[in-house]
Each structure stands twice: as C-alpha cells, then as structure tokens.
XYZ file of C-alpha atoms in Angstrom:
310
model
C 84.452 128.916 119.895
C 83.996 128.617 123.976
C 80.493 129.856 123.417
C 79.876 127.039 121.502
C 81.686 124.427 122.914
C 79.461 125.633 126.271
C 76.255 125.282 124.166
C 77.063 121.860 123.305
C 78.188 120.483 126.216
C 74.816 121.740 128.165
C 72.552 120.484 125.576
C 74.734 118.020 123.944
C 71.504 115.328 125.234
C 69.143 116.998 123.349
C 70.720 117.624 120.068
C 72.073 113.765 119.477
C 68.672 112.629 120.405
C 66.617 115.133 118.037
C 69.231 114.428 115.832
C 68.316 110.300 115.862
C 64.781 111.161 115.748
C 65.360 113.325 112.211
C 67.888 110.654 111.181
C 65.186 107.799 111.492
C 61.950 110.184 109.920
C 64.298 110.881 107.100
C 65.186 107.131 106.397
C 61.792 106.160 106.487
C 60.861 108.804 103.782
C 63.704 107.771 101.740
C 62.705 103.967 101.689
C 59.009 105.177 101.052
C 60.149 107.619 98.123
C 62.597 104.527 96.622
C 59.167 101.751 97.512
C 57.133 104.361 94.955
C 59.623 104.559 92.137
C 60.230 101.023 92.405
C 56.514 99.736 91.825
C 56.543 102.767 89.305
C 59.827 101.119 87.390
C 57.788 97.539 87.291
C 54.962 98.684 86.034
C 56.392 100.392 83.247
C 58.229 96.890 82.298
C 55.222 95.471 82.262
C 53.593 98.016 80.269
C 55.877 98.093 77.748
C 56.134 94.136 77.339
C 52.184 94.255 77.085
C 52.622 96.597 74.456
C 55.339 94.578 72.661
C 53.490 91.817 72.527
C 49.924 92.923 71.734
C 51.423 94.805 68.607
C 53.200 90.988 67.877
C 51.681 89.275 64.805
C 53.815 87.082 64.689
C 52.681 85.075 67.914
C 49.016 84.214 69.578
C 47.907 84.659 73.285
C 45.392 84.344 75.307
C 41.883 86.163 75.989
C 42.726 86.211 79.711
C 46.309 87.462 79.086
C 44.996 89.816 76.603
C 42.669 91.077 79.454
C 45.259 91.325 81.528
C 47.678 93.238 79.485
C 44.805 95.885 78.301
C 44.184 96.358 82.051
C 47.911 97.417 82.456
C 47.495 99.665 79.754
C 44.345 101.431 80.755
C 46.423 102.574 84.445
C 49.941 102.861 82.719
C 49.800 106.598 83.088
C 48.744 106.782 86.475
C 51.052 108.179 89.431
C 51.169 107.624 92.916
C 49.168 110.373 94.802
C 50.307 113.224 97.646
C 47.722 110.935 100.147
C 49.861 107.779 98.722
C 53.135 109.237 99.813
C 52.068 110.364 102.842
C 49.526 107.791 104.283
C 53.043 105.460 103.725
C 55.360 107.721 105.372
C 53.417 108.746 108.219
C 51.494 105.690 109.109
C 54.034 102.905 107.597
C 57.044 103.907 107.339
C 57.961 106.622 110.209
C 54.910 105.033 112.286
C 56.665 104.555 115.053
C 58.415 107.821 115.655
C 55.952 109.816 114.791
C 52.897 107.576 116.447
C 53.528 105.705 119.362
C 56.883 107.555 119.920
C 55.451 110.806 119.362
C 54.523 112.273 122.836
C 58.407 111.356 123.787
C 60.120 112.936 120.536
C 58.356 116.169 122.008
C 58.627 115.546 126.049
C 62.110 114.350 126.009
C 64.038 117.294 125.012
C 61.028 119.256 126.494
C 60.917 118.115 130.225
C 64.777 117.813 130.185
C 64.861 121.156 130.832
C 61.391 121.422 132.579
C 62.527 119.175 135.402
C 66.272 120.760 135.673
C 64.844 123.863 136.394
C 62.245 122.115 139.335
C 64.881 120.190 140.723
C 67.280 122.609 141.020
C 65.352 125.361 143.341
C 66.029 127.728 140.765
C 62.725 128.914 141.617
C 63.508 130.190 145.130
C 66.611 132.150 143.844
C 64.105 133.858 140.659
C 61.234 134.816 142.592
C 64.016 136.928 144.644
C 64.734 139.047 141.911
C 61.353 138.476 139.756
C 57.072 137.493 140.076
C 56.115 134.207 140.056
C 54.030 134.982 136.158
C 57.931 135.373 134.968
C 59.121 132.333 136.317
C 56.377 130.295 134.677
C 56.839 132.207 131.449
C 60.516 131.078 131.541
C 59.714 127.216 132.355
C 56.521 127.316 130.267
C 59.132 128.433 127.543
C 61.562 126.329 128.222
C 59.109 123.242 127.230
C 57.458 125.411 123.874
C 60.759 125.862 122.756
C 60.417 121.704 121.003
C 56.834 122.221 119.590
C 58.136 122.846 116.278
C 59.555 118.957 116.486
C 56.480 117.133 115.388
C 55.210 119.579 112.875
C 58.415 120.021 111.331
C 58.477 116.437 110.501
C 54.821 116.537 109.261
C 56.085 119.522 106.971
C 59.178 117.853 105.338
C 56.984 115.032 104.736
C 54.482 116.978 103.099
C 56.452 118.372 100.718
C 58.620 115.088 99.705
C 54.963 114.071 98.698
C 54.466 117.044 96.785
C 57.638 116.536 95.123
C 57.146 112.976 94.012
C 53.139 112.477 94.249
C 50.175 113.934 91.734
C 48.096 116.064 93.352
C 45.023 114.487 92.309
C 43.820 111.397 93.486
C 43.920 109.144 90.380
C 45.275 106.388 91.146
C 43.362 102.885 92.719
C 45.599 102.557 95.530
C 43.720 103.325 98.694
C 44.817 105.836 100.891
C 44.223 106.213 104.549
C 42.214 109.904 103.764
C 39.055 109.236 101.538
C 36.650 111.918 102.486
C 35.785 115.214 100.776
C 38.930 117.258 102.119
C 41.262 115.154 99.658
C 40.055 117.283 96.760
C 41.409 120.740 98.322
C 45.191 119.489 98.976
C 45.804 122.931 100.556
C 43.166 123.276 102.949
C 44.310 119.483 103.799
C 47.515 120.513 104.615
C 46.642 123.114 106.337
C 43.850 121.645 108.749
C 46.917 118.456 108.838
C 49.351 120.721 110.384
C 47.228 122.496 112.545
C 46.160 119.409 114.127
C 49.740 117.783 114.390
C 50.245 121.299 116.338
C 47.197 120.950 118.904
C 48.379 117.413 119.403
C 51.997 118.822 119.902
C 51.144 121.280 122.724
C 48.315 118.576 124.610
C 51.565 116.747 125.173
C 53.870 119.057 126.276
C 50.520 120.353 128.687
C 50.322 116.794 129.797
C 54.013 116.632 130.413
C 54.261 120.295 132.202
C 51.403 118.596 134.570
C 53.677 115.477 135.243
C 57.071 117.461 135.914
C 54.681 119.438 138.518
C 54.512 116.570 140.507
C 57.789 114.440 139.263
C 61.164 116.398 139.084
C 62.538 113.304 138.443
C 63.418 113.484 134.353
C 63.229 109.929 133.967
C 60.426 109.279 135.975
C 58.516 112.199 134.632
C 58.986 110.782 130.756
C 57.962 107.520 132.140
C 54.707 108.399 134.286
C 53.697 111.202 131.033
C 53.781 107.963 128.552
C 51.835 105.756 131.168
C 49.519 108.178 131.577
C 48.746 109.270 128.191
C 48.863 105.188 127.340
C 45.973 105.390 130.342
C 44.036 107.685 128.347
C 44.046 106.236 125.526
C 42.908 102.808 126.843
C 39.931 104.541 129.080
C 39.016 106.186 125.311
C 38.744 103.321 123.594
C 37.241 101.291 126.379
C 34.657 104.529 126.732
C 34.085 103.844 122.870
C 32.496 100.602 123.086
C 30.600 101.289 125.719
C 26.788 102.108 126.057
C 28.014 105.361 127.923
C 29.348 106.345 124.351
C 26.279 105.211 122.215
C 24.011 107.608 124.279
C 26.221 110.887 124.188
C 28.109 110.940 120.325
C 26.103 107.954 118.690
C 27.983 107.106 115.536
C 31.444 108.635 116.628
C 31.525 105.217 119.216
C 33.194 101.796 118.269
C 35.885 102.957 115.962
C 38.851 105.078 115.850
C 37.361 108.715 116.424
C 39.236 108.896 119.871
C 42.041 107.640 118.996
C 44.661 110.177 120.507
C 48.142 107.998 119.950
C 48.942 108.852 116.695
C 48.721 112.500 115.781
C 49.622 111.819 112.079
C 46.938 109.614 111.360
C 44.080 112.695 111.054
C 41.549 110.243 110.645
C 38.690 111.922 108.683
C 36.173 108.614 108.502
C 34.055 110.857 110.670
C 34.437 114.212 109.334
C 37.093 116.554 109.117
C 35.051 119.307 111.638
C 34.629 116.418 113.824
C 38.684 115.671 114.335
C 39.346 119.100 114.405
C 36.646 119.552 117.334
C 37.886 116.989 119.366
C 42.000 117.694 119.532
C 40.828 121.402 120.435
C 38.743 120.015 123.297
C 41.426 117.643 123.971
C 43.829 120.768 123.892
C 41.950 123.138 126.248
C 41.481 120.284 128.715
C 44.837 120.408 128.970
C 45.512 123.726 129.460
C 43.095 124.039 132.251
C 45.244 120.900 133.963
C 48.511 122.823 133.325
C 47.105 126.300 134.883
C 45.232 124.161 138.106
C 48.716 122.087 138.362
C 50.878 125.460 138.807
C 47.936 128.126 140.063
C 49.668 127.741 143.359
C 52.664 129.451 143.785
C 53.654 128.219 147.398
C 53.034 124.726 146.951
C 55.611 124.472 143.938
C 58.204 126.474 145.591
C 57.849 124.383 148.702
C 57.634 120.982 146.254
C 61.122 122.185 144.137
C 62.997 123.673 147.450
C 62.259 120.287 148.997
C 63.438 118.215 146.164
C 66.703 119.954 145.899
C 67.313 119.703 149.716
C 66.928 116.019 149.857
C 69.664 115.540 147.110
C-alpha cells in the first residue's frame, strides 16, 4: 500500500492528465458512435413511412415524392462504413486531441520526466557509477515509455469502427480515405498504425532535442509546440512555392506535408508516398536527437549548471 501510495504521488501529474486525454478521446467516440445510430434510426422512419405509403391505395402522391421515397428505398439497407466511423472520430470528433494536441498528449508526460532528470544533475552522480550510452538509454527510455499514447488511441478507435461500421465501403457518404488501400481494411490498418507510430516517435525526437537545450518543463513543452508549429508553416509555405514545383511536382500546393495531424493519413497522393515521407520525417529526427546528445561533456556541463543556479 506505501508502494503505491509512493507511485502515485511521484507521477500523480502524469496519470490525471493521460487520464483527461483518454476521458476526452473516449467521449468523442461515444458522441460519434450515438451521431451514426441516430442518422441510422431516421432513416429507417423514413423508410418505413415511404413504404407505408407507397403500398397506400387508398391515397395519391406525387411523382417527385414518389421519386423521393424510391430513392430512400434503394439505400435503406446501407450501413455506415469502418472509413465513416473513423474519418468522424479522428478528424471530427477527437480532432483536437489527437491533431493539433497531439505532439503534447505524447511530450507532456514524456519530457516531464526528460527534463527532471536534466535539471536535477542526476547525470553527474550516474556517470560515477555507469557510461554515458547507459545514461542516455535510461533518459531515452524514460521519454519511449508514452509512445504507446497516440497509437493506443488510434487502436481503440479502430476497433469501435469495426464494431459498429461495414467493412465495405457501400455507402455514399464520403470519407476522408478514397484511394485504392480502402479495399484491403487490414493492410489499412496496418500501414494507419504504423504511421501514427513514426509520427509518435518524430515527436518525442523533436522533444528529446528541445529538453537538450531547455530543462525547463514548461518551457521545453512550449518551445517543442512552437517549433513543430514552425515546421509546419515553413512546409506549407515550401508547398506553394516554385522551390516545390521543381523538386516533387504534383506532391506541391496541397496537403502532402502536412505534419500536424498524424491521424489524418492522407492518401490523395498515394499511400507509398505518405508512408515515404513520415519515415524521412522520422530519421531526420533521429539524426537531430543523436547530434543534440553526441557530446557527452557539453550536457553534463549544461545539466550540472542548471541545477547549480537553482
């Protein structure tokens, strides 16, 4: 019972904010799920007073409403897809969290660790007793230990649309996913997750480069969203320009490099193409995390100096 009393008192932070996060993904998939049944419920009503009254003798109606009703008919069977569920959780419903939000859901629990351990000179007192490869094991650790958040929300909203959606596409509601890859579900999911995973680790990378430079835990979280928010503007700026039109052509003026919303897997340009460009995106980032800590002495000197100035 002390052991756990301990446990939450040093990471009591962390669990009530992970815990808000999950609360919020899990009432926007609950409004999405009760949206779908809803539109469902009407247009079984409908159905079913079209029927009624077509198979009325007793009383005349229009051509157009005629029309109209035998239109209702002809779709009465069909269900609201996997895509439909998830396009309107991800995107609509969870948006927010999961798009704009999403580099924080990961870096906040993430760097609240990262930056306790640089602040603190625990490094000074470890490299006594161990190399400096274990120490950055431990801290690189420290930060993979949330990568799970994102694609664990991805996950439980994949299979709430398995649950409720058809796997084929047969309904006339657009979805945000119209290429090929919507006719193998699986290897969808599959290529979904992994991305949501590359996107996962490029953030905590971005935010193990920040804390290099910024114990500070607030201003770390702060300085990792402005600069990923800088990114993203020099990407789409670089889209439009003439720059872009020589080098990748048709990939320019539209959302290819997006990089703020990891759930939106945009696949107007090819599913080989998004794929290509979050691994790129991902080993850039790993070369800035191993050039950020490559040298031992200046972090020791950086985290010893920080801690003696408190």
């Amino acid at each position: 019972m002390v052991i756990v009393f301990k446990f939450l008192k040093r990471n009591l932070f962390v669990i009530v904010f992970i815990i808000v996060v999950f609360g919020y993904v899990f009432n926007g998939i609950s409004k999405s799920v009760n949206e779908f049944q809803q539109i469902d419920k009407r247009k079984e009503n409908i159905a079913l007073k079209c029927e009624t009254d077509l198979s009325d003798e007793n009383n005349s109606y229009s051509d157009n409403y005629i029309k109209y009703c035998e239109n209702i008919l002809s779709y009465k069977d069909d269900k609201f897809s996997f895509y439909n569920y998830l396009s309107d959780m991800a995107i609509e419903k969870c948006g927010l969290v999961v798009g704009y939000l999403g580099l924080l859901v990961v870096l906040v629990p993430a760097l609240y660790y990262v930056c306790r351990l640089l602040k603190n000179g625990y490094i000074v007192n470890y490299l006594t007793r161990k190399n400096y490869l274990s120490f950055l094991k431990c801290l690189f650790g420290k930060a993979y230990r949330f990568v799970w958040i994102l694609p664990l929300i991805a996950i439980i909203m994949i299979c709430v649309s398995l649950k409720y959606g058809v796997i084929q596409n047969n309904t006339n509601t657009l979805t945000l996913w119209m290429s090929d890859i919507t006719n193998n579900i699986y290897l969808f999911i599959i290529l979904y997750l992994i991305n949501i995973f590359m996107y996962s680790c490029m953030f905590i990378n971005l935010g193990l480069i920040v804390a290099r430079y910024q114990n500070n835990y607030f201003l770390s979280l702060v300085l990792s969203y402005v600069i990923f928010f800088g990114l993203e503007l020099f990407l789409e700026l670089f889209s439009a320009s003439g720059v872009c039109n020589v080098f990748f052509k048709d990939y320019c003026g539209g959302s290819f490099f997006n990089i703020m919303d990891a759930f939106t897997f945009n696949d107007a340009y090819g599913v080989s193409s998004v794929m290509l460009f979050s691994f790129v995106m991902l080993v850039i980032s790993f070369v800035g995390v191993f050039l950020a800590y490559r040298n031992q002495e200046k972090l020791v000197i950086k985290s010893e100096r920080y801690w003696r100035s408190r």
